[in-house]
Coordinates of C-alpha atoms and ligand atoms in Angstrom, one line a residue:
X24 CA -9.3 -29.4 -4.3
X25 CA -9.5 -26.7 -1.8
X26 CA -5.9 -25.4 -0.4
X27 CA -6.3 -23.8 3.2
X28 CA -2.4 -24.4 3.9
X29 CA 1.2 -24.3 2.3
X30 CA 4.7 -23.3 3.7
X31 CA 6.7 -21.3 1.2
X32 CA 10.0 -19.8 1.9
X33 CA 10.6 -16.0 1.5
X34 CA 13.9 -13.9 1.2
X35 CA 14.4 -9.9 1.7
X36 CA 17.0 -8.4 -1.0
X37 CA 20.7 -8.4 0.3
X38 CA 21.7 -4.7 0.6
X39 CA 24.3 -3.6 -2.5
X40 CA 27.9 -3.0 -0.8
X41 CA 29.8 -0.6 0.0
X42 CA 32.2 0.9 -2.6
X43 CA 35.8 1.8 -2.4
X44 CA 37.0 4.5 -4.5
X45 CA 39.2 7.5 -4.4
X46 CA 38.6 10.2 -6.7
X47 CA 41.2 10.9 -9.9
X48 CA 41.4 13.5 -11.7
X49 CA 44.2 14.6 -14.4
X50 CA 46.0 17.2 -11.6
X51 CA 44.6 15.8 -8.6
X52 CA 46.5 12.2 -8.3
X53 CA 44.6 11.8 -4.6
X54 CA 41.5 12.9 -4.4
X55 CA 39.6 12.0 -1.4
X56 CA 37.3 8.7 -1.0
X57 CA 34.5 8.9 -3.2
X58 CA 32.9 5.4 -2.8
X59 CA 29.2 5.6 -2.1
X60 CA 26.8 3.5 0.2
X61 CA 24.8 0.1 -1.7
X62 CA 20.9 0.4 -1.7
X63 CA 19.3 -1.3 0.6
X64 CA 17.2 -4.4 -0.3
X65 CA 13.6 -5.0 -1.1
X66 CA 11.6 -5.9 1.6
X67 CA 8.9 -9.1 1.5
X68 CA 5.7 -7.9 2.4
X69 CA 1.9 -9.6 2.5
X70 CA -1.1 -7.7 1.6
X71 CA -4.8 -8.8 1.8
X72 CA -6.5 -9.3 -1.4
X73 CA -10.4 -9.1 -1.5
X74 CA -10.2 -11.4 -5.0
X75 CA -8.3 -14.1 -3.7
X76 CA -10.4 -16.7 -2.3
X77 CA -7.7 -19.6 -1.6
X78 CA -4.0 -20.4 -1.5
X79 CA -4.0 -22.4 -4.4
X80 CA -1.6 -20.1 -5.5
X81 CA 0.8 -21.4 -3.1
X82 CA 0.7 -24.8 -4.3
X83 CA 2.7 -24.0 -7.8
X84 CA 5.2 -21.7 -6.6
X85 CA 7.1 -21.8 -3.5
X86 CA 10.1 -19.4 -3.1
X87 CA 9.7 -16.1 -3.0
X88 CA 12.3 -13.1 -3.1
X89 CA 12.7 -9.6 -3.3
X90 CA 15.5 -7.5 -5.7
X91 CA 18.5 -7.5 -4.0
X92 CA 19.8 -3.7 -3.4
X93 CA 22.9 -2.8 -6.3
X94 CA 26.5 -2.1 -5.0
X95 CA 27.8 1.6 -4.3
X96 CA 29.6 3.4 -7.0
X97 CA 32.5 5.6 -7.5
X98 CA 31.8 9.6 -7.0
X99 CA 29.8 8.8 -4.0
X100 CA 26.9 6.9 -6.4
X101 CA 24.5 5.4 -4.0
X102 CA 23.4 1.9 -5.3
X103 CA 19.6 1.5 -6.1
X104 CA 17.2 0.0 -3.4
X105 CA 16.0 -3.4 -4.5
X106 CA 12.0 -3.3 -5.4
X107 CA 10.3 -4.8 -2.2
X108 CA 7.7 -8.0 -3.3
X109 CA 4.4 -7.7 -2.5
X110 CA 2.6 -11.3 -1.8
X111 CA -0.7 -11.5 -1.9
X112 CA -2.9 -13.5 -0.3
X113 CA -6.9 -13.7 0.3
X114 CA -8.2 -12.4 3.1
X115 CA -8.5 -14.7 6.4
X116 CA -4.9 -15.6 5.8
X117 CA -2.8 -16.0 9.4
X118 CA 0.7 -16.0 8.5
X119 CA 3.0 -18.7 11.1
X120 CA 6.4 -18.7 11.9
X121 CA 8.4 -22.0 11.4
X122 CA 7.9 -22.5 14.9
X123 CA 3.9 -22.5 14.5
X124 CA 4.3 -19.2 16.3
X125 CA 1.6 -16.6 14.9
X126 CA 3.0 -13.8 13.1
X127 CA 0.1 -11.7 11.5
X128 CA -3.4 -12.4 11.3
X129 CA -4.8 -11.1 7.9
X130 CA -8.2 -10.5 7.6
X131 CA -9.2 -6.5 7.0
X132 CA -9.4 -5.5 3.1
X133 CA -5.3 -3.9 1.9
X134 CA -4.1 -5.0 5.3
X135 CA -0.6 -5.4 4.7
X136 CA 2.2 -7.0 6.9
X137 CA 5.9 -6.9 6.7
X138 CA 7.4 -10.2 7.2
X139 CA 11.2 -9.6 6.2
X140 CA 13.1 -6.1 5.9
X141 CA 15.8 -6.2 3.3
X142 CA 19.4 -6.0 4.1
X143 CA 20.3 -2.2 4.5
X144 CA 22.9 -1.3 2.3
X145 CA 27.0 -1.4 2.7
X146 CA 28.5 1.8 3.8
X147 CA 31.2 2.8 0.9
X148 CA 34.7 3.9 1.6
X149 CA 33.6 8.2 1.9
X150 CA 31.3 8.0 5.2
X151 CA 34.4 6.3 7.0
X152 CA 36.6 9.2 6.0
X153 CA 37.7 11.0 8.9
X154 CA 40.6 14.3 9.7
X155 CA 42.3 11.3 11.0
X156 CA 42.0 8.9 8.6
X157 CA 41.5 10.7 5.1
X158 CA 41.8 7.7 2.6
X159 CA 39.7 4.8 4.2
X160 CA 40.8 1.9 1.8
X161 CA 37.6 -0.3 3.3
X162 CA 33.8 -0.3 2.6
X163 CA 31.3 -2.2 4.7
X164 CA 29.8 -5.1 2.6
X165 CA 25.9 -5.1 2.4
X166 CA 23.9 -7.1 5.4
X167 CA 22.0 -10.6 3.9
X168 CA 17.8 -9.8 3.7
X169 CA 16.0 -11.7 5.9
X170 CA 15.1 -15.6 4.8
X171 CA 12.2 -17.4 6.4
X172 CA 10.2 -20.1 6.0
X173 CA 6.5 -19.8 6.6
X174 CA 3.1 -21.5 7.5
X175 CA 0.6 -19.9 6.0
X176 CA -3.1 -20.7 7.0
X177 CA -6.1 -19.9 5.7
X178 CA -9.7 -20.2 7.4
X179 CA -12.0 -20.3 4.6
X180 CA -14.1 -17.7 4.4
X181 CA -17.2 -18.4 3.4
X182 CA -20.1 -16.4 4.2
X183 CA -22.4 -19.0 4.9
X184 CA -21.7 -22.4 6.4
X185 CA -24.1 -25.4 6.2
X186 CA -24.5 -27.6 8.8
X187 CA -26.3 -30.4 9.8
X188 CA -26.7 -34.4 10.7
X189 CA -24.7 -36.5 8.0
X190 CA -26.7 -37.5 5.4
X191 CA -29.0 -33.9 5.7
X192 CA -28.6 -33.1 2.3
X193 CA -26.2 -30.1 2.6
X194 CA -23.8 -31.2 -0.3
X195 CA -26.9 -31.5 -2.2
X196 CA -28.5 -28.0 -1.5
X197 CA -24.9 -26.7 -2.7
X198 CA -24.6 -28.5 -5.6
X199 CA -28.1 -27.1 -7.0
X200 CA -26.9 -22.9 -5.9
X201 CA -23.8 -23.5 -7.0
X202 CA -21.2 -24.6 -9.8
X203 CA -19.8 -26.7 -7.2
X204 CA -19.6 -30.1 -7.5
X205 CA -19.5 -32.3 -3.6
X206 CA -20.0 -35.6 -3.9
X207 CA -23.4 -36.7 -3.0
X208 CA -24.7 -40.2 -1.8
X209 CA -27.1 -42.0 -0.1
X210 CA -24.6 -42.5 2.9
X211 CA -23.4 -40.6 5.9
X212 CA -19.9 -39.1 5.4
X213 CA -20.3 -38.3 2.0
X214 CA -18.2 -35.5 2.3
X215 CA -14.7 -35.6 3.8
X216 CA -13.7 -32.2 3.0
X217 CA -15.3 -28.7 3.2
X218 CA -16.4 -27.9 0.1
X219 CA -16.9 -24.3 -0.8
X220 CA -19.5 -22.8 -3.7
X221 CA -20.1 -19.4 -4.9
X222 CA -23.5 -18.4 -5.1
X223 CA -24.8 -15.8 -7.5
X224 CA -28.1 -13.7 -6.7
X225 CA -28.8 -10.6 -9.1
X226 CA -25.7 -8.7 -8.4
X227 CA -24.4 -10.1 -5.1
X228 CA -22.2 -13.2 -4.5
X229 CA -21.6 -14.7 -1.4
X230 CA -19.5 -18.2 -0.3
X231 CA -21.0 -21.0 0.7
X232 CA -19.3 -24.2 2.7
X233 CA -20.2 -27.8 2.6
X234 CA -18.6 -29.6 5.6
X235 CA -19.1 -32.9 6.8
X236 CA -21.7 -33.7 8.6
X237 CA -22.0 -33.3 12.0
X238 CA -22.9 -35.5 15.0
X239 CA -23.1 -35.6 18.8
X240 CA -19.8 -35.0 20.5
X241 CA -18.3 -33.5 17.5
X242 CA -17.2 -30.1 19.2
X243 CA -14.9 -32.9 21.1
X244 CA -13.6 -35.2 18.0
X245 CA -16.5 -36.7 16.8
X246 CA -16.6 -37.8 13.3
X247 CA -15.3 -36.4 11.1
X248 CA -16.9 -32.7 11.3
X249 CA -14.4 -31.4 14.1
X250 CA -11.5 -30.5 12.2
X251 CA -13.8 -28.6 9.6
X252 CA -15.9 -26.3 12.7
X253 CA -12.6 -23.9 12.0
X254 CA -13.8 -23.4 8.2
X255 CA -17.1 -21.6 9.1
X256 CA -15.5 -19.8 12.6
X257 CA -15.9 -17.0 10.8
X258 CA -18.8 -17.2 8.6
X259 CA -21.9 -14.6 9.3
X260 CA -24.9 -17.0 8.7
X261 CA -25.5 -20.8 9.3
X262 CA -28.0 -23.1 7.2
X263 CA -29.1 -25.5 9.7
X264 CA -30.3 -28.5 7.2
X265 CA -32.7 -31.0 8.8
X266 CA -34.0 -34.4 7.1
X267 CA -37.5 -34.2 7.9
X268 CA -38.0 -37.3 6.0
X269 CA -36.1 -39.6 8.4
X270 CA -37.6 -39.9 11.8
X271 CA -35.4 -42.6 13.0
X272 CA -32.8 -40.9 14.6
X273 CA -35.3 -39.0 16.8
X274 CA -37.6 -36.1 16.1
X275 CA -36.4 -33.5 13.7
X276 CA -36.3 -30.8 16.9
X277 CA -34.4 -33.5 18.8
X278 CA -31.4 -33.1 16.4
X279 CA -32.0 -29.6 15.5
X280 CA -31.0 -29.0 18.8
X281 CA -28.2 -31.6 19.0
X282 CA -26.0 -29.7 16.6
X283 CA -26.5 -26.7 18.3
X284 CA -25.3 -27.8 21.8
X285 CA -22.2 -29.3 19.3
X286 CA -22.0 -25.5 18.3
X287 CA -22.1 -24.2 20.8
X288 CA -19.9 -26.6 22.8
X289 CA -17.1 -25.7 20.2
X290 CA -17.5 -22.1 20.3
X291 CA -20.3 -19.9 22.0
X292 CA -20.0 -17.2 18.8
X293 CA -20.6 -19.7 16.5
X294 CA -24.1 -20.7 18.3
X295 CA -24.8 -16.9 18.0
X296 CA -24.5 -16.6 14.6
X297 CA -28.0 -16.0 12.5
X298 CA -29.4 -19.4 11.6
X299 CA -31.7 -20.2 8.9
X300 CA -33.6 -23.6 9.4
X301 CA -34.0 -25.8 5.9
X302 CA -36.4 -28.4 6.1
X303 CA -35.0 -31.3 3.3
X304 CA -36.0 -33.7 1.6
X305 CA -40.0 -33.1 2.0
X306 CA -40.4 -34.8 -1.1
X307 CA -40.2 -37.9 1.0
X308 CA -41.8 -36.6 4.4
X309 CA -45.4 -36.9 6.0
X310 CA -46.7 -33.2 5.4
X311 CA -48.3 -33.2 8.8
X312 CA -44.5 -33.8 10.2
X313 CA -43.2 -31.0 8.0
X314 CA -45.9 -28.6 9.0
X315 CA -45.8 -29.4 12.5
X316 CA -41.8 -28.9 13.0
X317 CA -42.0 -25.4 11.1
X318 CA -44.6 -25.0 13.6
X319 CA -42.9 -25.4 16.8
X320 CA -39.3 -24.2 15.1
X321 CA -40.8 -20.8 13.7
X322 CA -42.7 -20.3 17.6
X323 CA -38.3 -20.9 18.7
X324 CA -37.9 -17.5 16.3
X325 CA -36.5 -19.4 13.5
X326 CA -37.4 -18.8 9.8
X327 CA -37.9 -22.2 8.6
X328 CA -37.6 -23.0 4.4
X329 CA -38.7 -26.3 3.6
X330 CA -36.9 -27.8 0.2
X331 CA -36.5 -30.9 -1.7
X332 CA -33.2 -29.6 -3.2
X333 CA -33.2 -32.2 -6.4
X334 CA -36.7 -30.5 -7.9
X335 CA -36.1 -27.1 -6.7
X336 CA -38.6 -26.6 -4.7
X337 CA -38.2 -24.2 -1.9
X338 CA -34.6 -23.2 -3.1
X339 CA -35.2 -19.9 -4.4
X340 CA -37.1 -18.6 -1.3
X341 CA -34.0 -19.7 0.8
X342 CA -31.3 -18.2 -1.1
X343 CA -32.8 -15.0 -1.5
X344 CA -33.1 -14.8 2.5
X345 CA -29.6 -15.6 2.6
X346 CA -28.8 -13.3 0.3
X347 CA -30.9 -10.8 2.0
X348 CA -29.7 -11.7 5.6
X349 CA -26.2 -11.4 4.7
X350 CA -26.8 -7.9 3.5
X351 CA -27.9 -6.7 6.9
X352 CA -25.4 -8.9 8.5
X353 CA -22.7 -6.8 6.4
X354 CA -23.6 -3.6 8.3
X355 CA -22.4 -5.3 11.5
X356 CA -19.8 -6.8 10.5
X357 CA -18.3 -3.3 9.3
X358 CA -18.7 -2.0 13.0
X359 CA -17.1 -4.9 14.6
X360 CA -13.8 -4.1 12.1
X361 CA -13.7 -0.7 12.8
X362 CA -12.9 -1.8 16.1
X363 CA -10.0 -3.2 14.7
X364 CA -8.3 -0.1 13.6
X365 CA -6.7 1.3 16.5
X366 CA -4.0 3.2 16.1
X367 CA -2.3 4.2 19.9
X368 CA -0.2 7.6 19.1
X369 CA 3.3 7.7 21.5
X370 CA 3.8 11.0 20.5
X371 CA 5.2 13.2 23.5
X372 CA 5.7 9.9 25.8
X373 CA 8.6 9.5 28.0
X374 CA 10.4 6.2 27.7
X375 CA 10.7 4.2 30.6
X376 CA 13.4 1.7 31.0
X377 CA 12.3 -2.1 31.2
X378 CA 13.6 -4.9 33.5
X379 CA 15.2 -6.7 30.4
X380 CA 16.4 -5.6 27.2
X381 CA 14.6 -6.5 23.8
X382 CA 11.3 -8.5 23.7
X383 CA 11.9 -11.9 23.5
X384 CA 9.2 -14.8 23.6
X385 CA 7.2 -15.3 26.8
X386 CA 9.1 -12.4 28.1
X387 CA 7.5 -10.4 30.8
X388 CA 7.9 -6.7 30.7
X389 CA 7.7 -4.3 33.3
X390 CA 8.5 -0.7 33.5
X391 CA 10.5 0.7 36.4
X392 CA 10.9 4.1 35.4
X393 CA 7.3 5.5 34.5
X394 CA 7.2 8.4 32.2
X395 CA 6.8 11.5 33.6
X396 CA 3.0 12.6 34.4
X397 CA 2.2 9.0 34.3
X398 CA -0.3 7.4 36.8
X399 CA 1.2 3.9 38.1
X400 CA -1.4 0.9 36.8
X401 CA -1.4 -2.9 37.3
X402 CA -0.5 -4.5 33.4
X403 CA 1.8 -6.4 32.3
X404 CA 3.4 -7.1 28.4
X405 CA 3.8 -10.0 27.2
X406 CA 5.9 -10.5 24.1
X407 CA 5.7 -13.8 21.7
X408 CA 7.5 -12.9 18.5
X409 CA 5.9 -9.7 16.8
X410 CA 2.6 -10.0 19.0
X411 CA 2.3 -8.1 22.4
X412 CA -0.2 -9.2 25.2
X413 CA -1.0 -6.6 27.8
X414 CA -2.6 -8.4 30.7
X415 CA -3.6 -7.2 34.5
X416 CA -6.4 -6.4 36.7
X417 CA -6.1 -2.8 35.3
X418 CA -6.4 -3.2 31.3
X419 CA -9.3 -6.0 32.3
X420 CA -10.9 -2.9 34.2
X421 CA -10.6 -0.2 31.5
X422 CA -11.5 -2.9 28.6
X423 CA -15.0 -3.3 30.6
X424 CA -15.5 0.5 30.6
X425 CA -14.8 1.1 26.7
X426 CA -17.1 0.9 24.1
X427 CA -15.1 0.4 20.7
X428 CA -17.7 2.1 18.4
X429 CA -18.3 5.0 20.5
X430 CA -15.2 7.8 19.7
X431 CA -15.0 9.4 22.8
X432 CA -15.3 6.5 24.6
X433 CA -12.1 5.2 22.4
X434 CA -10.3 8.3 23.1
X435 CA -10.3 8.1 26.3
X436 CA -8.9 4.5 26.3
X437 CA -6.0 5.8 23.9
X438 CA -5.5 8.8 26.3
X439 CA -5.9 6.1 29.5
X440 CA -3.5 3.7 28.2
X441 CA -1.0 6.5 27.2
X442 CA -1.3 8.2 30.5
X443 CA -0.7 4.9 32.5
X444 CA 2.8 4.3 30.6
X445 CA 1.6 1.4 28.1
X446 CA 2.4 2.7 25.3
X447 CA 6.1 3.5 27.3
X448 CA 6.1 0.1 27.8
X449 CA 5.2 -1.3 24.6
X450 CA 8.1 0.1 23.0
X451 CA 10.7 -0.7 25.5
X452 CA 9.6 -4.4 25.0
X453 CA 11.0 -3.6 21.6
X454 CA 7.5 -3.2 19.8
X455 CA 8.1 -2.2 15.9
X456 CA 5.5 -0.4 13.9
X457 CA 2.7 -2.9 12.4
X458 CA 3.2 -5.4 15.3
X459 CA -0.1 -6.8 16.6
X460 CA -1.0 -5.3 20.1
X461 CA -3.9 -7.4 22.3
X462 CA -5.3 -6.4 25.0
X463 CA -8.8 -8.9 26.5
X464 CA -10.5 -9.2 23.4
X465 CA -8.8 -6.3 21.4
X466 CA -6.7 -6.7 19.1
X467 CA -4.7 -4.0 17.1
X468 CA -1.9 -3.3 15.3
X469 CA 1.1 -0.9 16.5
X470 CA 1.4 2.8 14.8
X471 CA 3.4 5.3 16.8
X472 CA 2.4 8.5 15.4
X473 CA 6.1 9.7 14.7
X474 CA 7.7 8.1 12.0
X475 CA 11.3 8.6 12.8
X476 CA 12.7 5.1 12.1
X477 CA 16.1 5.2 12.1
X478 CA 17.1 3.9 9.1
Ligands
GTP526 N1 -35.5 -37.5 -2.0 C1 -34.7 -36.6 -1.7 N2 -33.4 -37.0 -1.5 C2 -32.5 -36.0 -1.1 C3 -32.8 -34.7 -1.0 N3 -31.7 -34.0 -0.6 C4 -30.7 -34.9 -0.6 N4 -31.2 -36.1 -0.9 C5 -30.4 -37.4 -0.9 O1 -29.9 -37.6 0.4 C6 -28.6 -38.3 0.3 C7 -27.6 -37.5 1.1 O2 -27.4 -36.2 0.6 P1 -26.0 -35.4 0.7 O3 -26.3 -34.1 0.1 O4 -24.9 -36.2 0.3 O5 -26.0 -35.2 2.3 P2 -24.9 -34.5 3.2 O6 -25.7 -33.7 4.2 O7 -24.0 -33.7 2.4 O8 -24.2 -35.7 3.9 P3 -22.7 -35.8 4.6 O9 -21.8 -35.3 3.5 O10 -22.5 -37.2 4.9 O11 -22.7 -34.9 5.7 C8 -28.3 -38.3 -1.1 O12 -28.6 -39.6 -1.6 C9 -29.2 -37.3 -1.8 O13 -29.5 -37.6 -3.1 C10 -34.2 -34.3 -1.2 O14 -34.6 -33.2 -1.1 N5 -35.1 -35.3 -1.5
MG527 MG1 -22.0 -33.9 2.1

């Protein structure tokens, strides 16, 4: 079966602690302090991996830690940093706290999130030494890595989603261009789960998902295809499967555009996505019905394949379009991440002081002290966990003026959004490099351009 969910617990490494020593040698009964500092501990982080196409991983093995840092050592010998796990996990993954609270949303290709820092090391007995205090008989013991338990999520990804009435004929069509195997009958709600297939065409692959069928009022609860919209949110091409065979339930137009008001009820991108119309089971259809609907659907703009999935026919012709479409669809889709790579630079920014001290959920942050050669500017931050929300009049403005895939035009944004103090701002709300920054319908993640962490 398909895994889209699990909740596995993760722990950083424990920093190594501090030694106490004194140095002793044969003339030299006491020598100074000489214990050294424990290594810090490994750190747990998530990185996106194009071969993964499920959690199923998850399923097997649940705990997860990283190498604990080693204790400091006599003659000032620093302990070794514990390695730092890497977990990885396909792309599409969203990463919750316990609290359901969003933590990373993990879609772009060697993105990589950190989701517990390891326990910095002990300081040993020499860094307390002092003129005052010259034999410190103490060491400070190593801080305890981080432990967490956390939701992790994954929209399928599938490049192509099928939809269509019950009883269409999708699981069909995917059992005969894939090695998928849905159930199929002669009944509506065959299928109760998505089911995904990989479809091969000369060199290319792509992802294709079954989900149950769809009927009216399903973008509100419907049936049984609401909970499975979220599998193809973020597919680039839709089958729309129609049973020209049946002319019961109304004409085949008459529920072609039935699903697509249910599309578009549950989300307006998903109605915008490139649609290919599959006319099944002709085998069983008048072929004065068949011709007509790929009449008036082709004079709508649609290409229109008609199949009868169990002999073949018509197949090949619609998988090779699909195959086709999704290579110019991959151009886009490119663009529209590019977008996603932001990276604001603080560097030579003025901190402003906030109302409140660290960023804490829901917390509203506003500067009172502008940096200097800043412009005042209507926006607010919002902090919930490691995600920042800049809202107001002014953002909304500038947003509506940028165009992300133009340079210039993002320069100026970074430069606008520097100069107006919200970079200031985002970092005395406590913002940590690799935190998600949104802004409208922008989303980024956090890189000051200075890497001075203070570690
Ligand atoms: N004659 C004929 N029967 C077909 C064709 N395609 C599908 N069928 C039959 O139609 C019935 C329904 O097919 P499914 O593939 O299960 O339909 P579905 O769209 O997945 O249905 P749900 O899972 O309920 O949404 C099955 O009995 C299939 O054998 C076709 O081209 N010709
Ligand atoms: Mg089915």
């Amino acid at each position: 079966m398909f895994v889209d969910r699990a909740t596995i617990s993760v722990k950083a490494g424990d920093g190594g602690n501090g030694c106490v020593s004194f140095y002793r040698a044969k003339y030299l009964p006491n020598g100074g302090p000489d214990g050294g500092s424990g290594g810090a501990g490994g750190d747990i982080w998530f990185i996106v991996d194009n071969n993964l196409r499920t959690l199923s991983d998850f399923r097997y093995k649940r705990k997860y830690s990283a190498e604990n840092g080693s204790d400091g050592a006599k003659a000032n010998q620093t302990g070794a940093s514990g390695q730092s796990l890497e977990i990885r996990v396909p792309p599409g993954t969203m990463i919750r706290g316990e609290d359901g609270v969003l933590l990373a949303d993990l879609n772009r290709v060697g993105q990589r999130f950190l989701a517990a820092r390891g326990g910095r090391g002990g300081r040993g007995n020499r860094t307390y030494a002092t003129a005052t205090r010259q034999a410190p008989g103490f060491a400070q013991p190593g801080e305890k890595g981080t432990r967490l338990n956390l939701k992790l999520e994954l929209k399928l990804l599938a490049d192509v989603g099928l939809v269509g009435l019950p009883n269409a004929g999708k699981s069909t069509l995917l059992s005969v261009i894939s090695a998928a195997r849905p159930k199929i009958a002669d009944y509506p709600f065959t299928t109760l789960t998505p089911q995904l297939g990989i479809v091969t065409v000369g060199q290319t692959a792509f992802v294709v998902a079954d989900i149950p069928g769809l009927i009216e009022n399903a973008s509100v609860g419907a049936g049984l295809g609401h909970d499975f919209l979220r599998h193809i949110e973020r597919t680039r091409l839709l089958v729309h499967l129609l049973d020209v065979s049946d002319m019961t339930d109304g004409s085949p137009e008459d529920n072609f555009d039935l699903i697509n008001r249910e599309l578009e009820r549950y989300d307006v991108n998903l109605s915008m996505r490139p649609q290919l119309v599959a006319l099944t089971k002709i085998d069983l259809a008048e072929p004065t019905a068949v011709a007509e609907t790929i009449l008036n659907l082709t004079e709508r703009g649609y290409e229109v394949f008609p199949i009868c999935a169990p002999t073949l026919t018509g197949v090949a012709a619609l998988v090779e379009r699909m195959a086709g479409l999704l290579a110019e669809i991959e151009v886009d889709l490119a663009a529209a991440l590019a977008r996603d790579r932001v990276v604001i630079d603080s560097s030579g920014v003025t901190i402003g002081r906030s109302t409140a001290g660290q960023g804490r959920p829901g917390q509203i942050h506003r500067l009172t002290t502008l940096p200097e050669g800043s412009v005042a500017a209507d926006f607010e931050i919002e902090v919930n966990g490691d995600e920042y929300e800049i809202t107001g009049s002014w953002i909304e403005e500038l947003l509506a003026r940028i165009n992300f895939r133009d340079t210039d035009s993002f320069r100026f944004f970074q430069r606008q959004i520097k100069q107006h103090g919200v970079v200031a701002a985002l970092e005395a709300a406590g913002i940590k490099p690799g935190n998600t920054v949104s802004a409208g319908d922008l989303l980024f993640d956090y890189y000051p351009d200075d890497d001075s962490r203070d570690e």
